[in-house]
PDB file of C-alpha atoms in Angstrom:
ATOM      1  CA  ASP A   1      34.941  29.034  -8.182  1.00  0.00           C
ATOM      2  CA  SER A   2      32.926  31.724  -6.939  1.00  0.00           C
ATOM      3  CA  ALA A   3      32.373  35.165  -5.255  1.00  0.00           C
ATOM      4  CA  THR A   4      34.690  35.675  -2.410  1.00  0.00           C
ATOM      5  CA  THR A   5      33.721  39.369  -1.610  1.00  0.00           C
ATOM      6  CA  GLU A   6      29.486  39.996  -1.073  1.00  0.00           C
ATOM      7  CA  LYS A   7      28.192  37.332   0.690  1.00  0.00           C
ATOM      8  CA  ASP A   8      24.304  37.381   0.810  1.00  0.00           C
ATOM      9  CA  GLU A   9      23.275  34.365   2.255  1.00  0.00           C
ATOM     10  CA  LEU A  10      22.979  34.016   5.808  1.00  0.00           C
TER      11      LEU A  10
ATOM     12  CA  MET B   1      15.959  35.621  -2.792  1.00  0.00           C
ATOM     13  CA  ASN B   2      14.265  32.046  -3.905  1.00  0.00           C
ATOM     14  CA  ILE B   3      11.572  30.155  -1.544  1.00  0.00           C
ATOM     15  CA  PHE B   4      14.018  27.644  -0.595  1.00  0.00           C
ATOM     16  CA  ARG B   5      16.249  30.220   0.658  1.00  0.00           C
ATOM     17  CA  LEU B   6      13.648  31.920   2.471  1.00  0.00           C
ATOM     18  CA  THR B   7      12.044  28.973   4.282  1.00  0.00           C
ATOM     19  CA  GLY B   8      15.771  27.948   5.255  1.00  0.00           C
ATOM     20  CA  ASP B   9      16.424  31.118   6.735  1.00  0.00           C
ATOM     21  CA  LEU B  10      12.846  30.957   8.733  1.00  0.00           C
ATOM     22  CA  SER B  11      13.437  27.293   9.570  1.00  0.00           C
ATOM     23  CA  HIS B  12      16.655  28.441  10.968  1.00  0.00           C
ATOM     24  CA  LEU B  13      15.089  31.279  12.774  1.00  0.00           C
ATOM     25  CA  ALA B  14      12.257  28.606  14.154  1.00  0.00           C
ATOM     26  CA  ALA B  15      15.060  25.966  15.224  1.00  0.00           C
ATOM     27  CA  ILE B  16      17.081  29.340  17.375  1.00  0.00           C
ATOM     28  CA  ILE B  17      13.863  30.557  18.822  1.00  0.00           C
ATOM     29  CA  ILE B  18      12.304  27.175  20.026  1.00  0.00           C
ATOM     30  CA  LEU B  19      15.409  26.362  22.017  1.00  0.00           C
ATOM     31  CA  LEU B  20      15.741  29.979  23.470  1.00  0.00           C
ATOM     32  CA  LEU B  21      11.948  29.161  24.425  1.00  0.00           C
ATOM     33  CA  LYS B  22      12.067  26.258  25.601  1.00  0.00           C
ATOM     34  CA  ILE B  23      14.700  27.137  28.204  1.00  0.00           C
ATOM     35  CA  TRP B  24      13.199  30.366  28.983  1.00  0.00           C
ATOM     36  CA  LYS B  25       9.522  28.527  29.352  1.00  0.00           C
ATOM     37  CA  THR B  26      10.894  25.749  31.366  1.00  0.00           C
ATOM     38  CA  ARG B  27      14.008  27.918  33.192  1.00  0.00           C
ATOM     39  CA  SER B  28      15.995  24.649  32.302  1.00  0.00           C
ATOM     40  CA  CYS B  29      18.514  24.024  29.849  1.00  0.00           C
ATOM     41  CA  ALA B  30      18.650  19.923  30.749  1.00  0.00           C
ATOM     42  CA  GLY B  31      19.678  18.021  27.805  1.00  0.00           C
ATOM     43  CA  ILE B  32      20.807  20.978  25.655  1.00  0.00           C
ATOM     44  CA  SER B  33      24.560  20.837  25.192  1.00  0.00           C
ATOM     45  CA  GLY B  34      26.198  23.921  25.866  1.00  0.00           C
ATOM     46  CA  LYS B  35      29.036  23.482  23.573  1.00  0.00           C
ATOM     47  CA  SER B  36      27.268  23.206  20.707  1.00  0.00           C
ATOM     48  CA  GLN B  37      25.745  26.603  21.572  1.00  0.00           C
ATOM     49  CA  ILE B  38      29.252  28.016  22.404  1.00  0.00           C
ATOM     50  CA  LEU B  39      30.194  26.761  18.831  1.00  0.00           C
ATOM     51  CA  PHE B  40      26.987  28.188  16.885  1.00  0.00           C
ATOM     52  CA  ALA B  41      27.815  31.413  18.832  1.00  0.00           C
ATOM     53  CA  LEU B  42      31.466  31.219  17.694  1.00  0.00           C
ATOM     54  CA  VAL B  43      30.075  30.637  13.856  1.00  0.00           C
ATOM     55  CA  PHE B  44      27.772  33.644  13.815  1.00  0.00           C
ATOM     56  CA  THR B  45      30.684  35.906  15.105  1.00  0.00           C
ATOM     57  CA  THR B  46      33.027  34.504  12.978  1.00  0.00           C
ATOM     58  CA  ARG B  47      30.878  34.576   9.872  1.00  0.00           C
ATOM     59  CA  TYR B  48      29.277  37.556  10.487  1.00  0.00           C
ATOM     60  CA  LEU B  49      32.247  40.019  10.686  1.00  0.00           C
ATOM     61  CA  ASP B  50      31.241  41.632   7.132  1.00  0.00           C
ATOM     62  CA  LEU B  51      28.303  43.414   9.177  1.00  0.00           C
ATOM     63  CA  LEU B  52      31.278  45.884   9.561  1.00  0.00           C
ATOM     64  CA  THR B  53      32.492  46.036   5.964  1.00  0.00           C
ATOM     65  CA  SER B  54      29.392  45.526   3.679  1.00  0.00           C
ATOM     66  CA  PHE B  55      25.735  46.417   3.765  1.00  0.00           C
ATOM     67  CA  ILE B  56      24.032  43.521   1.422  1.00  0.00           C
ATOM     68  CA  SER B  57      20.090  44.465   2.355  1.00  0.00           C
ATOM     69  CA  LEU B  58      18.139  45.454   5.648  1.00  0.00           C
ATOM     70  CA  TYR B  59      16.924  41.690   5.580  1.00  0.00           C
ATOM     71  CA  ASN B  60      20.335  40.550   5.685  1.00  0.00           C
ATOM     72  CA  THR B  61      21.506  42.804   8.605  1.00  0.00           C
ATOM     73  CA  SER B  62      18.666  42.233  10.465  1.00  0.00           C
ATOM     74  CA  MET B  63      18.893  38.508  10.372  1.00  0.00           C
ATOM     75  CA  LYS B  64      22.389  38.679  11.043  1.00  0.00           C
ATOM     76  CA  PHE B  65      21.964  40.663  14.409  1.00  0.00           C
ATOM     77  CA  ILE B  66      18.996  38.292  15.448  1.00  0.00           C
ATOM     78  CA  TYR B  67      21.003  35.242  15.045  1.00  0.00           C
ATOM     79  CA  ILE B  68      24.302  36.481  16.044  1.00  0.00           C
ATOM     80  CA  GLY B  69      21.950  37.986  19.763  1.00  0.00           C
ATOM     81  CA  CYS B  70      20.210  34.964  19.837  1.00  0.00           C
ATOM     82  CA  ALA B  71      23.104  32.882  19.780  1.00  0.00           C
ATOM     83  CA  TYR B  72      24.767  35.111  22.844  1.00  0.00           C
ATOM     84  CA  ALA B  73      21.616  34.815  24.770  1.00  0.00           C
ATOM     85  CA  THR B  74      21.324  31.252  24.504  1.00  0.00           C
ATOM     86  CA  VAL B  75      24.842  30.711  25.738  1.00  0.00           C
ATOM     87  CA  TYR B  76      24.165  33.417  28.624  1.00  0.00           C
ATOM     88  CA  MET B  77      20.997  31.182  29.767  1.00  0.00           C
ATOM     89  CA  ILE B  78      22.827  27.847  29.757  1.00  0.00           C
ATOM     90  CA  TYR B  79      26.062  29.074  31.650  1.00  0.00           C
ATOM     91  CA  ALA B  80      25.064  31.860  33.689  1.00  0.00           C
ATOM     92  CA  LYS B  81      21.012  32.326  34.215  1.00  0.00           C
ATOM     93  CA  PHE B  82      19.956  28.818  34.446  1.00  0.00           C
ATOM     94  CA  LYS B  83      23.457  26.983  34.808  1.00  0.00           C
ATOM     95  CA  ALA B  84      22.508  24.897  37.877  1.00  0.00           C
ATOM     96  CA  THR B  85      20.012  23.120  35.493  1.00  0.00           C
ATOM     97  CA  TYR B  86      23.047  22.461  33.099  1.00  0.00           C
ATOM     98  CA  ASP B  87      24.183  18.847  32.608  1.00  0.00           C
ATOM     99  CA  GLY B  88      27.787  19.511  32.204  1.00  0.00           C
ATOM    100  CA  ASN B  89      28.530  15.729  33.238  1.00  0.00           C
ATOM    101  CA  HIS B  90      26.870  14.699  29.918  1.00  0.00           C
ATOM    102  CA  ASP B  91      28.395  17.546  27.869  1.00  0.00           C
ATOM    103  CA  THR B  92      31.994  15.779  27.139  1.00  0.00           C
ATOM    104  CA  PHE B  93      32.319  16.184  23.926  1.00  0.00           C
ATOM    105  CA  ARG B  94      35.746  17.154  22.985  1.00  0.00           C
ATOM    106  CA  VAL B  95      35.077  20.453  20.821  1.00  0.00           C
ATOM    107  CA  GLU B  96      39.211  21.226  20.497  1.00  0.00           C
ATOM    108  CA  PHE B  97      38.977  18.007  17.926  1.00  0.00           C
ATOM    109  CA  LEU B  98      36.614  20.057  16.127  1.00  0.00           C
ATOM    110  CA  VAL B  99      38.003  23.536  16.359  1.00  0.00           C
ATOM    111  CA  VAL B 100      41.605  22.649  15.858  1.00  0.00           C
ATOM    112  CA  PRO B 101      41.393  20.960  12.391  1.00  0.00           C
ATOM    113  CA  ILE B 102      39.046  23.123  11.054  1.00  0.00           C
ATOM    114  CA  GLY B 103      40.945  26.100  11.611  1.00  0.00           C
ATOM    115  CA  GLY B 104      43.814  24.525   9.624  1.00  0.00           C
ATOM    116  CA  LEU B 105      41.488  23.541   7.164  1.00  0.00           C
ATOM    117  CA  ALA B 106      40.484  27.261   6.803  1.00  0.00           C
ATOM    118  CA  PHE B 107      43.879  28.152   6.254  1.00  0.00           C
ATOM    119  CA  LEU B 108      44.399  25.495   3.435  1.00  0.00           C
ATOM    120  CA  VAL B 109      40.917  25.638   1.480  1.00  0.00           C
ATOM    121  CA  ASN B 110      39.557  28.884   1.076  1.00  0.00           C
ATOM    122  CA  HIS B 111      38.484  31.125  -1.836  1.00  0.00           C
ATOM    123  CA  ASP B 112      40.738  34.042  -0.970  1.00  0.00           C
ATOM    124  CA  PHE B 113      43.948  34.140   1.614  1.00  0.00           C
ATOM    125  CA  SER B 114      42.600  37.083   3.615  1.00  0.00           C
ATOM    126  CA  PRO B 115      41.374  37.679   7.335  1.00  0.00           C
ATOM    127  CA  LEU B 116      37.774  37.804   6.814  1.00  0.00           C
ATOM    128  CA  GLU B 117      37.715  35.398   4.120  1.00  0.00           C
ATOM    129  CA  ILE B 118      39.323  32.365   6.140  1.00  0.00           C
ATOM    130  CA  LEU B 119      36.765  33.158   9.259  1.00  0.00           C
ATOM    131  CA  TRP B 120      34.175  33.345   6.960  1.00  0.00           C
ATOM    132  CA  THR B 121      35.587  30.013   5.522  1.00  0.00           C
ATOM    133  CA  PHE B 122      36.199  28.691   9.330  1.00  0.00           C
ATOM    134  CA  SER B 123      32.729  29.646   9.971  1.00  0.00           C
ATOM    135  CA  ILE B 124      31.078  27.604   7.165  1.00  0.00           C
ATOM    136  CA  TYR B 125      33.222  24.471   8.163  1.00  0.00           C
ATOM    137  CA  LEU B 126      32.476  24.868  11.930  1.00  0.00           C
ATOM    138  CA  GLU B 127      29.035  25.209  11.409  1.00  0.00           C
ATOM    139  CA  SER B 128      28.990  21.777   9.604  1.00  0.00           C
ATOM    140  CA  VAL B 129      29.712  20.012  12.582  1.00  0.00           C
ATOM    141  CA  ALA B 130      28.540  22.248  15.229  1.00  0.00           C
ATOM    142  CA  ILE B 131      25.689  19.944  16.208  1.00  0.00           C
ATOM    143  CA  LEU B 132      28.245  16.968  17.025  1.00  0.00           C
ATOM    144  CA  PRO B 133      28.047  17.878  20.636  1.00  0.00           C
ATOM    145  CA  GLN B 134      24.448  17.951  20.935  1.00  0.00           C
ATOM    146  CA  LEU B 135      24.181  14.660  19.040  1.00  0.00           C
ATOM    147  CA  PHE B 136      26.723  13.061  21.491  1.00  0.00           C
ATOM    148  CA  MET B 137      24.902  14.172  24.379  1.00  0.00           C
ATOM    149  CA  ILE B 138      21.420  12.577  22.969  1.00  0.00           C
ATOM    150  CA  SER B 139      23.436   9.255  22.357  1.00  0.00           C
ATOM    151  CA  LYS B 140      24.965   9.296  26.120  1.00  0.00           C
ATOM    152  CA  THR B 141      22.025  10.252  27.816  1.00  0.00           C
ATOM    153  CA  GLY B 142      19.688   7.645  24.907  1.00  0.00           C
ATOM    154  CA  GLU B 143      17.152  10.483  25.133  1.00  0.00           C
ATOM    155  CA  ALA B 144      15.676  14.026  24.285  1.00  0.00           C
ATOM    156  CA  GLU B 145      12.926  16.011  24.918  1.00  0.00           C
ATOM    157  CA  THR B 146      10.329  16.057  22.079  1.00  0.00           C
ATOM    158  CA  ILE B 147      10.815  20.104  22.274  1.00  0.00           C
ATOM    159  CA  THR B 148      14.973  19.686  21.837  1.00  0.00           C
ATOM    160  CA  THR B 149      14.050  17.239  18.923  1.00  0.00           C
ATOM    161  CA  HIS B 150      11.546  19.535  17.093  1.00  0.00           C
ATOM    162  CA  TYR B 151      14.422  22.214  17.428  1.00  0.00           C
ATOM    163  CA  LEU B 152      17.263  19.902  15.734  1.00  0.00           C
ATOM    164  CA  PHE B 153      14.666  19.139  13.084  1.00  0.00           C
ATOM    165  CA  PHE B 154      14.313  22.380  12.342  1.00  0.00           C
ATOM    166  CA  LEU B 155      17.870  23.021  12.434  1.00  0.00           C
ATOM    167  CA  GLY B 156      18.685  20.097  10.095  1.00  0.00           C
ATOM    168  CA  LEU B 157      15.538  21.183   7.842  1.00  0.00           C
ATOM    169  CA  TYR B 158      17.421  24.994   7.508  1.00  0.00           C
ATOM    170  CA  ARG B 159      20.807  23.461   5.734  1.00  0.00           C
ATOM    171  CA  ALA B 160      18.780  20.627   3.598  1.00  0.00           C
ATOM    172  CA  LEU B 161      16.623  23.994   2.143  1.00  0.00           C
ATOM    173  CA  TYR B 162      19.835  25.716   1.507  1.00  0.00           C
ATOM    174  CA  LEU B 163      20.921  22.669  -0.535  1.00  0.00           C
ATOM    175  CA  MET B 164      18.053  23.242  -2.677  1.00  0.00           C
ATOM    176  CA  ASN B 165      18.267  26.894  -2.778  1.00  0.00           C
ATOM    177  CA  TRP B 166      22.081  26.077  -4.180  1.00  0.00           C
ATOM    178  CA  ILE B 167      20.744  23.853  -6.833  1.00  0.00           C
ATOM    179  CA  TRP B 168      18.191  26.507  -7.417  1.00  0.00           C
ATOM    180  CA  ARG B 169      20.663  29.273  -8.295  1.00  0.00           C
ATOM    181  CA  PHE B 170      23.667  27.204 -10.044  1.00  0.00           C
ATOM    182  CA  TYR B 171      20.474  26.377 -12.358  1.00  0.00           C
ATOM    183  CA  PHE B 172      18.685  29.959 -12.349  1.00  0.00           C
ATOM    184  CA  GLU B 173      21.771  32.354 -11.540  1.00  0.00           C
ATOM    185  CA  GLY B 174      24.720  29.993 -12.273  1.00  0.00           C
ATOM    186  CA  PHE B 175      25.996  30.707  -8.927  1.00  0.00           C
ATOM    187  CA  PHE B 176      27.743  27.614  -6.922  1.00  0.00           C
ATOM    188  CA  ASP B 177      30.137  28.362  -3.662  1.00  0.00           C
ATOM    189  CA  MET B 178      32.039  24.809  -3.602  1.00  0.00           C
ATOM    190  CA  ILE B 179      33.231  25.367   0.149  1.00  0.00           C
ATOM    191  CA  ALA B 180      29.322  26.387   1.161  1.00  0.00           C
ATOM    192  CA  ILE B 181      27.967  23.016  -0.598  1.00  0.00           C
ATOM    193  CA  VAL B 182      30.162  20.640   0.187  1.00  0.00           C
ATOM    194  CA  ALA B 183      29.966  21.623   4.118  1.00  0.00           C
ATOM    195  CA  GLY B 184      26.199  22.092   3.296  1.00  0.00           C
ATOM    196  CA  VAL B 185      26.035  18.384   2.291  1.00  0.00           C
ATOM    197  CA  VAL B 186      28.128  16.928   5.208  1.00  0.00           C
ATOM    198  CA  GLN B 187      26.002  19.301   7.657  1.00  0.00           C
ATOM    199  CA  THR B 188      22.831  17.730   6.534  1.00  0.00           C
ATOM    200  CA  ILE B 189      24.268  14.133   6.215  1.00  0.00           C
ATOM    201  CA  LEU B 190      24.773  14.479   9.976  1.00  0.00           C
ATOM    202  CA  TYR B 191      21.129  15.035  10.600  1.00  0.00           C
ATOM    203  CA  CYS B 192      19.944  11.911   8.268  1.00  0.00           C
ATOM    204  CA  ASP B 193      19.839   9.703  11.296  1.00  0.00           C
ATOM    205  CA  PHE B 194      18.306  12.050  13.375  1.00  0.00           C
ATOM    206  CA  PHE B 195      15.742  12.626  11.049  1.00  0.00           C
ATOM    207  CA  TYR B 196      14.960   9.264  10.656  1.00  0.00           C
ATOM    208  CA  LEU B 197      14.241   8.878  14.406  1.00  0.00           C
ATOM    209  CA  TYR B 198      12.183  11.938  14.116  1.00  0.00           C
ATOM    210  CA  VAL B 199       9.828  10.959  11.919  1.00  0.00           C
ATOM    211  CA  THR B 200       9.298   7.259  12.995  1.00  0.00           C
ATOM    212  CA  LYS B 201       8.647   8.070  16.538  1.00  0.00           C
ATOM    213  CA  VAL B 202       8.571  11.832  17.239  1.00  0.00           C
ATOM    214  CA  LEU B 203       5.838  12.471  14.743  1.00  0.00           C
ATOM    215  CA  LYS B 204       4.210   9.515  15.904  1.00  0.00           C
ATOM    216  CA  GLY B 205       4.147  10.968  19.750  1.00  0.00           C
ATOM    217  CA  LYS B 206       6.765   8.976  21.004  1.00  0.00           C
ATOM    218  CA  LYS B 207       9.440  10.345  22.786  1.00  0.00           C
ATOM    219  CA  LEU B 208      13.048   9.901  21.191  1.00  0.00           C
ATOM    220  CA  SER B 209      14.617   7.461  22.970  1.00  0.00           C
ATOM    221  CA  LEU B 210      17.629   4.861  21.843  1.00  0.00           C
ATOM    222  CA  PRO B 211      17.808   1.439  22.096  1.00  0.00           C
ATOM    223  CA  ALA B 212      19.853   0.788  25.371  1.00  0.00           C
TER     224      ALA B 212
END
């Protein structure tokens, strides 16, 4: 599963 | 940043600006669901709380501020400035039937059981269905102004382009976010019926009206 920290999408 | 992501963001921005300009120029929010707009304001507020905790890029930060600002400006126009033109009688979707189950789901299915992550998850789930009050309103009145259909088209196109972006990112970056993808697919599917009407009617110069 994936990124829980940095959200680079809007 | 790939082309799908960028055009997706721009499509989203176009939708938001089209709606604001429509209301501002016509001095009327007739045919617009205030409930959907409140849900979108809630979506942006709960998703962009990371503005307080992390910096990604100038692009990222500015777009978040623009989306939040426009969302609240739209809500203000509907419920305050042009309140007299708001068609509340037709805006009767019961939003608690969306918000409550989605709140529960965000608690149960998330990447990490922390406040910010749960709120982010809530915003992703809520966004996928936030347009339902607007679609419900159109199905109730049986018609939509052409400018409103342009708004809906760009709003639907945005998540469809994000789906392309996620396919791109999966192949070229090995990145995928199951929560965003599943919600994004649901969100895009909700617009399919509308896309069909948009292409077959509005683009051929006809007003969008549903058979009685």
